[in-house]
Amino acid sequence: MKPPFKRWLKNIGLRVICMGIACLSGVIDVYAQGNPDQAVNALLPMIKDRFGSANTINQNALEPLTSDQTKLSTLDGKTHGSGQLTCPASPYFLNVFIHPSTTGDLSKVLIEQDTNFDSKIDYSYSVPVSVSGVCSNGVMSCAPGLWNNCKSYKWSAPNGKATLTEAPPSELGGCYCINNSCGNNMAMSSLSRVLGDLG
């Protein structure tokens, strides 16, 4: 493990311990009705044993919360159960295909989605305009190779399916030009950013 991960794990571990102690306060109150010192003295070794190091935090808290291979258990280890915070996901749920033209505009943008996360594409959307600029929440379509006569389109997802609707430029954010009015081959030279922003 790299040192930053160890620090992260330790921070997570401290939070888990604090959450555990907070959750146990009710249990301590119940036991403390008779003898408070005895109740605390009985619980603290169990807490330390279950969450006292990075390894035990990983084994008793992080793995059970992020994997179905390990079960959560009570402090005394007698009762086990599932408490997973994560679940398996589709290997992909969105594909973005682009085809730049000689003017630098994207003549074709195709969005494919797995809308029900069953690992099968069940929806595709072909952007109905050429794309001259990409925004954080939409696209700009201008005269080919120019930044003139532009129209702006905003992404929406009715029923979870991506589509574009015309919108005023004031509703778009983080727009940048990708056609030849801003330089040559902008879309391909910034491919990961363009695909990421479109996605």
Coordinates of N, CA and C in Angstrom, one line a residue:
M1 N 0.8 -1.2 0.0 CA 0.0 0.0 0.0 C 0.9 1.2 0.0
K2 N 0.4 2.2 -0.8 CA 1.2 3.5 -0.8 C 0.8 4.3 0.4
P3 N 1.8 5.1 0.9 CA 1.5 5.9 2.1 C 0.2 6.8 2.1
P4 N -0.2 7.4 0.9 CA -1.4 8.2 0.9 C -2.6 7.3 1.2
F5 N -2.6 6.1 0.6 CA -3.7 5.2 0.8 C -3.8 4.8 2.3
K6 N -2.6 4.6 2.9 CA -2.6 4.2 4.3 C -3.2 5.4 5.2
R7 N -2.9 6.6 4.8 CA -3.5 7.7 5.5 C -5.0 7.8 5.3
W8 N -5.4 7.5 4.1 CA -6.8 7.5 3.7 C -7.5 6.4 4.5
L9 N -6.9 5.2 4.5 CA -7.5 4.1 5.3 C -7.6 4.4 6.7
K10 N -6.5 5.0 7.3 CA -6.5 5.4 8.7 C -7.6 6.4 9.0
N11 N -7.8 7.4 8.1 CA -8.8 8.4 8.3 C -10.2 7.7 8.3
I12 N -10.4 6.8 7.3 CA -11.7 6.1 7.2 C -11.8 5.3 8.5
G13 N -10.8 4.6 8.9 CA -10.8 3.8 10.1 C -11.2 4.6 11.3
L14 N -10.6 5.8 11.4 CA -11.0 6.6 12.6 C -12.4 7.0 12.6
R15 N -12.9 7.3 11.3 CA -14.4 7.6 11.2 C -15.2 6.4 11.6
V16 N -14.8 5.3 11.1 CA -15.6 4.1 11.4 C -15.6 3.8 12.9
I17 N -14.5 4.0 13.5 CA -14.4 3.8 15.0 C -15.3 4.8 15.7
C18 N -15.2 6.1 15.3 CA -16.1 7.1 15.9 C -17.5 6.8 15.7
M19 N -17.9 6.3 14.4 CA -19.3 6.0 14.2 C -19.7 4.8 15.1
G20 N -18.8 3.8 15.2 CA -19.1 2.7 16.0 C -19.3 3.0 17.4
I21 N -18.4 3.9 17.9 CA -18.5 4.3 19.3 C -19.8 5.1 19.5
A22 N -20.2 6.0 18.5 CA -21.4 6.7 18.7 C -22.6 5.7 18.7
C23 N -22.6 4.7 17.8 CA -23.7 3.7 17.7 C -23.7 2.9 19.0
L24 N -22.6 2.7 19.6 CA -22.5 1.9 20.8 C -22.9 2.6 22.1
S25 N -23.1 3.9 21.9 CA -23.4 4.7 23.1 C -24.7 4.3 23.7
G26 N -25.7 3.9 22.8 CA -27.0 3.4 23.4 C -26.8 2.1 24.1
V27 N -25.9 1.2 23.5 CA -25.7 -0.1 24.2 C -25.0 0.1 25.5
I28 N -24.0 1.1 25.5 CA -23.3 1.4 26.8 C -24.3 1.9 27.8
D29 N -25.2 2.7 27.4 CA -26.2 3.3 28.3 C -27.0 2.1 28.9
V30 N -27.4 1.2 28.1 CA -28.2 0.0 28.6 C -27.4 -0.7 29.7
Y31 N -26.2 -1.1 29.3 CA -25.3 -1.8 30.2 C -24.9 -1.0 31.5
A32 N -24.8 0.3 31.3 CA -24.3 1.2 32.4 C -25.4 1.4 33.4
Q33 N -26.6 0.9 33.2 CA -27.6 1.1 34.3 C -27.1 0.5 35.6
G34 N -26.4 -0.6 35.5 CA -25.9 -1.3 36.7 C -24.6 -0.6 37.2
N35 N -23.5 -0.7 36.3 CA -22.2 -0.3 36.7 C -21.5 0.3 35.5
P36 N -21.5 1.7 35.4 CA -20.9 2.3 34.2 C -19.5 1.9 33.9
D37 N -18.6 1.8 34.9 CA -17.2 1.5 34.6 C -17.1 0.1 34.1
Q38 N -17.9 -0.8 34.6 CA -17.9 -2.2 34.2 C -18.3 -2.3 32.7
A39 N -19.3 -1.6 32.3 CA -19.8 -1.6 30.9 C -18.8 -1.1 29.9
V40 N -18.2 0.0 30.2 CA -17.2 0.6 29.4 C -16.0 -0.3 29.3
N41 N -15.5 -0.8 30.4 CA -14.4 -1.7 30.5 C -14.6 -3.0 29.7
A42 N -15.9 -3.4 29.6 CA -16.2 -4.7 28.8 C -16.2 -4.4 27.3
L43 N -16.7 -3.2 26.9 CA -16.8 -2.9 25.5 C -15.5 -2.4 24.8
L44 N -14.7 -1.6 25.5 CA -13.5 -1.1 24.9 C -12.5 -2.1 24.4
P45 N -12.2 -3.2 25.0 CA -11.3 -4.2 24.4 C -11.9 -4.8 23.2
M46 N -13.2 -5.0 23.1 CA -13.9 -5.5 21.9 C -13.7 -4.5 20.8
I47 N -14.0 -3.2 21.0 CA -13.8 -2.2 20.0 C -12.4 -2.1 19.5
K48 N -11.4 -2.2 20.4 CA -10.0 -2.1 20.0 C -9.6 -3.3 19.2
D49 N -10.2 -4.5 19.6 CA -9.8 -5.7 18.9 C -10.4 -5.7 17.5
R50 N -11.6 -5.1 17.3 CA -12.3 -5.1 16.0 C -11.8 -4.0 15.1
F51 N -11.4 -2.8 15.7 CA -11.1 -1.7 14.9 C -9.8 -1.0 15.3
G52 N -8.9 -1.7 15.9 CA -7.7 -1.0 16.5 C -6.6 -0.8 15.6
S53 N -6.6 -1.4 14.4 CA -5.5 -1.2 13.4 C -6.1 -1.1 12.0
A54 N -5.2 -0.7 11.1 CA -5.6 -0.6 9.7 C -6.1 -1.9 9.2
N55 N -5.4 -3.0 9.5 CA -5.8 -4.3 9.1 C -7.2 -4.7 9.6
T56 N -7.4 -4.5 10.9 CA -8.7 -4.9 11.5 C -9.8 -4.0 11.0
I57 N -9.5 -2.8 10.7 CA -10.6 -1.9 10.2 C -10.9 -2.4 8.8
N58 N -9.9 -2.7 8.0 CA -10.2 -3.2 6.6 C -11.0 -4.5 6.7
Q59 N -10.5 -5.4 7.5 CA -11.2 -6.7 7.7 C -12.6 -6.7 8.2
N60 N -12.8 -5.8 9.2 CA -14.1 -5.8 9.9 C -15.1 -4.7 9.5
A61 N -14.6 -3.7 8.7 CA -15.5 -2.6 8.3 C -15.5 -2.4 6.8
L62 N -14.3 -2.1 6.3 CA -14.3 -1.7 4.9 C -14.6 -2.9 3.9
E63 N -14.1 -4.1 4.1 CA -14.4 -5.2 3.3 C -15.9 -5.6 3.4
P64 N -16.4 -5.7 4.6 CA -17.8 -6.1 4.6 C -18.8 -5.0 4.0
L65 N -18.4 -3.8 4.0 CA -19.2 -2.7 3.4 C -19.1 -2.6 1.9
T66 N -18.0 -3.1 1.4 CA -17.7 -3.0 -0.1 C -17.7 -4.3 -0.8
S67 N -17.9 -5.4 -0.2 CA -17.8 -6.7 -0.9 C -18.9 -7.7 -0.3
D68 N -19.3 -8.5 -1.2 CA -20.3 -9.5 -0.7 C -19.6 -10.8 -0.2
Q69 N -18.3 -10.8 -0.2 CA -17.5 -11.9 0.2 C -17.3 -12.0 1.7
T70 N -17.4 -10.8 2.4 CA -17.2 -10.7 3.8 C -18.4 -10.2 4.5
K71 N -18.8 -10.8 5.6 CA -20.0 -10.4 6.3 C -19.6 -9.4 7.5
L72 N -20.5 -8.5 7.8 CA -20.4 -7.7 9.0 C -20.7 -8.6 10.2
S73 N -20.1 -8.3 11.3 CA -20.4 -9.0 12.5 C -20.5 -8.1 13.7
T74 N -21.2 -8.6 14.7 CA -21.2 -7.8 16.0 C -19.9 -7.8 16.6
L75 N -19.7 -6.9 17.7 CA -18.4 -6.8 18.3 C -17.9 -8.1 18.9
D76 N -18.8 -8.9 19.4 CA -18.4 -10.2 20.0 C -18.2 -11.3 18.9
G77 N -18.5 -11.0 17.6 CA -18.3 -11.9 16.6 C -19.4 -13.0 16.5
K78 N -20.4 -13.0 17.3 CA -21.4 -14.1 17.3 C -22.5 -14.0 16.3
T79 N -22.8 -12.8 15.9 CA -23.9 -12.6 14.9 C -23.3 -11.9 13.6
H80 N -23.7 -12.5 12.5 CA -23.2 -12.0 11.2 C -24.3 -11.6 10.3
G81 N -24.0 -10.6 9.4 CA -25.1 -10.1 8.5 C -24.4 -9.4 7.4
S82 N -25.3 -9.0 6.4 CA -24.8 -8.3 5.2 C -25.1 -6.8 5.4
G83 N -24.1 -6.0 5.1 CA -24.3 -4.5 5.2 C -23.6 -3.8 4.1
Q84 N -23.7 -4.3 2.9 CA -22.9 -3.8 1.8 C -23.4 -2.4 1.3
L85 N -22.4 -1.5 1.1 CA -22.7 -0.2 0.7 C -22.6 -0.1 -0.8
T86 N -21.9 -1.0 -1.5 CA -21.7 -1.0 -2.9 C -22.3 -2.3 -3.5
C87 N -22.6 -2.2 -4.8 CA -23.1 -3.4 -5.5 C -22.5 -3.5 -6.9
P88 N -22.5 -4.7 -7.5 CA -21.9 -4.8 -8.8 C -22.6 -3.9 -9.8
A89 N -21.9 -3.4 -10.8 CA -22.5 -2.5 -11.8 C -22.2 -3.0 -13.1
S90 N -23.0 -2.5 -14.1 CA -22.7 -2.9 -15.5 C -21.3 -2.5 -15.8
P91 N -20.6 -3.2 -16.7 CA -19.2 -2.8 -17.0 C -19.2 -1.5 -17.7
Y92 N -20.3 -1.1 -18.4 CA -20.4 0.2 -19.0 C -21.9 0.5 -19.1
F93 N -22.2 1.8 -19.1 CA -23.6 2.2 -19.2 C -23.7 3.3 -20.2
L94 N -22.6 3.8 -20.7 CA -22.7 4.9 -21.7 C -21.5 4.8 -22.7
N95 N -21.8 4.8 -24.0 CA -20.7 4.9 -25.0 C -21.0 6.2 -25.8
V96 N -19.9 6.9 -26.1 CA -19.9 8.1 -26.9 C -19.0 7.9 -28.1
F97 N -19.6 8.0 -29.3 CA -18.8 7.9 -30.5 C -18.9 9.2 -31.2
I98 N -17.7 9.7 -31.7 CA -17.7 10.9 -32.5 C -17.0 10.7 -33.8
H99 N -17.4 11.6 -34.8 CA -16.7 11.6 -36.1 C -16.4 13.0 -36.5
P100 N -15.2 13.5 -36.4 CA -14.8 14.9 -36.8 C -14.9 15.0 -38.3
S101 N -15.3 16.2 -38.8 CA -15.3 16.4 -40.2 C -14.0 17.3 -40.6
T102 N -13.9 17.6 -41.9 CA -12.7 18.4 -42.3 C -12.8 19.8 -41.7
T103 N -13.9 20.3 -41.3 CA -14.0 21.6 -40.7 C -13.7 21.6 -39.2
G104 N -13.5 20.4 -38.7 CA -13.2 20.3 -37.2 C -14.5 20.1 -36.4
D105 N -15.6 20.4 -37.0 CA -16.9 20.1 -36.3 C -17.1 18.6 -36.2
L106 N -17.8 18.2 -35.2 CA -18.2 16.8 -35.1 C -19.4 16.6 -36.0
S107 N -19.2 15.9 -37.1 CA -20.4 15.7 -38.0 C -21.3 14.6 -37.5
K108 N -20.8 13.7 -36.6 CA -21.6 12.7 -36.1 C -21.2 12.5 -34.6
V109 N -22.2 12.5 -33.7 CA -22.1 12.2 -32.3 C -23.2 11.2 -32.0
L110 N -22.8 10.0 -31.6 CA -23.7 8.9 -31.2 C -23.6 8.6 -29.8
I111 N -24.7 8.6 -29.1 CA -24.7 8.3 -27.6 C -25.4 6.9 -27.5
E112 N -24.8 6.0 -26.9 CA -25.5 4.7 -26.6 C -25.5 4.5 -25.1
Q113 N -26.7 4.0 -24.6 CA -26.8 3.8 -23.2 C -27.4 2.4 -22.8
D114 N -26.9 2.0 -21.7 CA -27.5 0.8 -21.0 C -28.4 1.4 -19.9
T115 N -29.7 1.6 -20.2 CA -30.5 2.4 -19.3 C -31.0 1.6 -18.0
N116 N -30.9 0.2 -18.1 CA -31.4 -0.6 -17.0 C -30.2 -1.3 -16.4
F117 N -29.0 -1.0 -16.8 CA -27.7 -1.6 -16.2 C -27.7 -3.1 -16.2
D118 N -28.1 -3.7 -17.4 CA -28.0 -5.1 -17.5 C -26.9 -5.5 -18.5
S119 N -26.0 -4.6 -18.7 CA -24.8 -4.8 -19.6 C -25.2 -4.9 -21.1
K120 N -26.4 -4.4 -21.4 CA -26.8 -4.5 -22.9 C -27.3 -3.1 -23.2
I121 N -26.7 -2.6 -24.4 CA -27.2 -1.3 -24.9 C -28.6 -1.4 -25.3
D122 N -29.5 -0.5 -24.8 CA -30.9 -0.6 -25.1 C -31.4 0.8 -25.6
Y123 N -30.5 1.8 -25.8 CA -31.0 3.1 -26.3 C -29.8 3.7 -27.0
S124 N -30.1 4.3 -28.1 CA -29.1 5.1 -28.8 C -29.7 6.4 -29.3
Y125 N -28.8 7.4 -29.3 CA -29.3 8.8 -29.7 C -28.2 9.4 -30.6
S126 N -28.6 9.7 -31.8 CA -27.7 10.4 -32.7 C -28.0 11.9 -32.7
V127 N -27.0 12.7 -32.3 CA -27.1 14.1 -32.2 C -27.6 14.7 -33.5
P128 N -28.6 15.4 -33.6 CA -29.2 15.8 -34.9 C -28.5 17.0 -35.5
V129 N -27.5 17.6 -34.9 CA -26.8 18.7 -35.4 C -25.3 18.5 -35.4
S130 N -24.5 19.2 -36.2 CA -23.1 19.1 -36.1 C -22.6 19.8 -34.8
V131 N -21.6 19.4 -34.2 CA -21.1 20.0 -33.0 C -19.9 20.8 -33.2
S132 N -20.0 22.1 -32.9 CA -18.8 23.0 -33.1 C -18.1 23.3 -31.8
G133 N -18.9 23.1 -30.7 CA -18.4 23.4 -29.3 C -19.0 22.5 -28.3
V134 N -18.3 22.2 -27.3 CA -18.8 21.3 -26.2 C -18.9 22.1 -24.9
C135 N -20.0 21.8 -24.2 CA -20.2 22.5 -22.9 C -20.3 21.4 -21.9
S136 N -20.3 21.9 -20.6 CA -20.4 20.9 -19.5 C -21.8 20.3 -19.5
N137 N -22.8 20.9 -20.1 CA -24.1 20.4 -20.0 C -24.8 20.5 -21.4
G138 N -24.1 20.6 -22.5 CA -24.7 20.7 -23.8 C -23.6 20.9 -24.9
V139 N -24.1 21.3 -26.0 CA -23.2 21.5 -27.2 C -23.6 22.8 -27.9
M140 N -22.7 23.3 -28.7 CA -22.9 24.4 -29.6 C -22.8 23.9 -31.0
S141 N -23.7 24.4 -31.9 CA -23.7 24.1 -33.3 C -23.6 25.4 -34.1
C142 N -22.6 25.5 -34.8 CA -22.3 26.8 -35.6 C -22.2 26.5 -37.1
A143 N -22.0 27.6 -37.8 CA -21.6 27.4 -39.3 C -20.4 26.6 -39.3
P144 N -20.3 25.6 -40.3 CA -19.2 24.7 -40.3 C -17.8 25.4 -40.3
G145 N -17.0 25.0 -39.4 CA -15.6 25.6 -39.3 C -15.5 27.0 -38.7
L146 N -16.7 27.5 -38.3 CA -16.7 28.9 -37.8 C -17.4 29.0 -36.5
W147 N -17.2 30.1 -35.8 CA -17.9 30.3 -34.5 C -18.9 31.4 -34.7
N148 N -19.7 31.3 -35.8 CA -20.8 32.2 -36.2 C -22.1 31.5 -36.3
N149 N -23.2 32.3 -36.2 CA -24.5 31.7 -36.3 C -24.7 30.4 -35.5
C150 N -24.3 30.5 -34.2 CA -24.3 29.4 -33.3 C -25.7 29.2 -32.7
K151 N -26.1 28.0 -32.5 CA -27.2 27.6 -31.7 C -26.7 26.7 -30.5
S152 N -27.4 26.9 -29.4 CA -27.0 26.1 -28.2 C -28.0 25.1 -27.9
Y153 N -27.5 23.9 -27.4 CA -28.4 22.8 -27.1 C -28.0 22.3 -25.7
K154 N -29.0 21.9 -24.9 CA -28.7 21.5 -23.6 C -29.1 20.0 -23.4
W155 N -28.3 19.2 -22.7 CA -28.6 17.8 -22.5 C -29.7 17.7 -21.4
S156 N -30.6 16.8 -21.7 CA -31.6 16.4 -20.7 C -31.7 14.9 -20.8
A157 N -32.4 14.3 -19.8 CA -32.5 12.8 -19.8 C -33.9 12.4 -19.4
P158 N -35.0 12.7 -20.2 CA -36.3 12.3 -19.8 C -36.3 10.7 -19.8
N159 N -36.8 10.2 -18.7 CA -36.8 8.7 -18.5 C -35.4 8.1 -18.6
G160 N -34.4 8.9 -18.2 CA -33.1 8.4 -18.1 C -32.4 8.3 -19.5
K161 N -33.0 8.8 -20.6 CA -32.4 8.7 -21.9 C -31.9 10.0 -22.4
A162 N -30.7 10.1 -22.8 CA -30.0 11.3 -23.2 C -30.6 11.9 -24.5
T163 N -30.9 13.2 -24.4 CA -31.4 13.9 -25.6 C -30.9 15.4 -25.5
L164 N -30.9 16.1 -26.6 CA -30.6 17.5 -26.7 C -31.8 18.3 -27.0
T165 N -32.0 19.4 -26.3 CA -33.0 20.4 -26.7 C -32.4 21.8 -26.8
E166 N -32.9 22.5 -27.7 CA -32.4 23.9 -27.9 C -32.7 24.7 -26.7
A167 N -31.7 25.5 -26.3 CA -31.7 26.3 -25.1 C -30.9 27.6 -25.2
P168 N -31.2 28.6 -24.5 CA -30.4 29.8 -24.6 C -29.0 29.6 -24.1
P169 N -28.0 30.3 -24.7 CA -26.6 30.1 -24.3 C -26.4 30.3 -22.8
S170 N -27.3 31.1 -22.1 CA -27.1 31.4 -20.7 C -27.4 30.2 -19.8
E171 N -28.0 29.2 -20.4 CA -28.3 27.9 -19.7 C -27.1 26.9 -19.8
L172 N -26.2 27.2 -20.6 CA -25.0 26.3 -20.8 C -23.8 26.8 -20.0
G173 N -22.9 25.9 -19.7 CA -21.8 26.3 -18.9 C -20.5 25.6 -19.4
G174 N -19.4 26.3 -19.2 CA -18.1 25.7 -19.6 C -17.9 25.4 -21.0
C175 N -18.4 26.2 -21.9 CA -18.4 25.9 -23.4 C -17.0 26.2 -23.9
Y176 N -16.5 25.4 -24.9 CA -15.3 25.7 -25.6 C -15.4 25.2 -27.0
C177 N -14.7 25.9 -27.9 CA -14.8 25.6 -29.3 C -13.9 24.4 -29.7
I178 N -14.4 23.6 -30.6 CA -13.5 22.5 -31.1 C -13.4 22.5 -32.6
N179 N -14.0 23.4 -33.3 CA -13.9 23.4 -34.8 C -12.7 24.2 -35.2
N180 N -12.5 24.3 -36.6 CA -11.3 24.9 -37.1 C -11.2 26.4 -36.8
S181 N -12.2 27.1 -36.4 CA -12.1 28.5 -36.0 C -11.2 28.7 -34.8
C182 N -11.0 27.6 -34.1 CA -10.1 27.7 -32.9 C -8.8 27.0 -33.0
G183 N -8.6 26.4 -34.1 CA -7.3 25.6 -34.3 C -7.6 24.4 -35.1
N184 N -6.6 23.7 -35.5 CA -6.7 22.5 -36.3 C -6.8 21.3 -35.4
N185 N -7.7 20.4 -35.8 CA -7.8 19.0 -35.1 C -8.0 19.1 -33.6
M186 N -8.8 20.1 -33.2 CA -9.0 20.3 -31.8 C -9.7 19.1 -31.1
A187 N -10.7 18.6 -31.7 CA -11.4 17.5 -31.1 C -10.5 16.3 -30.9
M188 N -9.7 15.9 -31.9 CA -8.9 14.7 -31.7 C -7.7 15.0 -30.8
S189 N -7.2 16.2 -30.8 CA -6.0 16.5 -29.9 C -6.5 16.6 -28.4
S190 N -7.8 16.8 -28.2 CA -8.3 16.8 -26.9 C -9.4 15.8 -26.7
L191 N -9.2 14.6 -27.3 CA -10.2 13.6 -27.4 C -10.8 13.2 -26.0
S192 N -9.9 12.9 -25.1 CA -10.4 12.4 -23.8 C -11.3 13.5 -23.1
R193 N -10.9 14.7 -23.2 CA -11.7 15.8 -22.6 C -13.1 15.9 -23.3
V194 N -13.0 15.9 -24.7 CA -14.3 16.1 -25.5 C -15.2 14.9 -25.2
L195 N -14.7 13.7 -25.2 CA -15.6 12.5 -24.9 C -16.1 12.6 -23.5
G196 N -15.2 13.0 -22.5 CA -15.6 13.1 -21.1 C -16.7 14.1 -20.9
D197 N -16.6 15.3 -21.6 CA -17.6 16.3 -21.4 C -18.9 16.0 -22.1
L198 N -18.8 15.3 -23.3 CA -20.0 14.9 -23.9 C -20.7 13.8 -23.1
G199 N -19.9 12.9 -22.5 CA -20.5 11.9 -21.6 C -21.1 12.4 -20.4

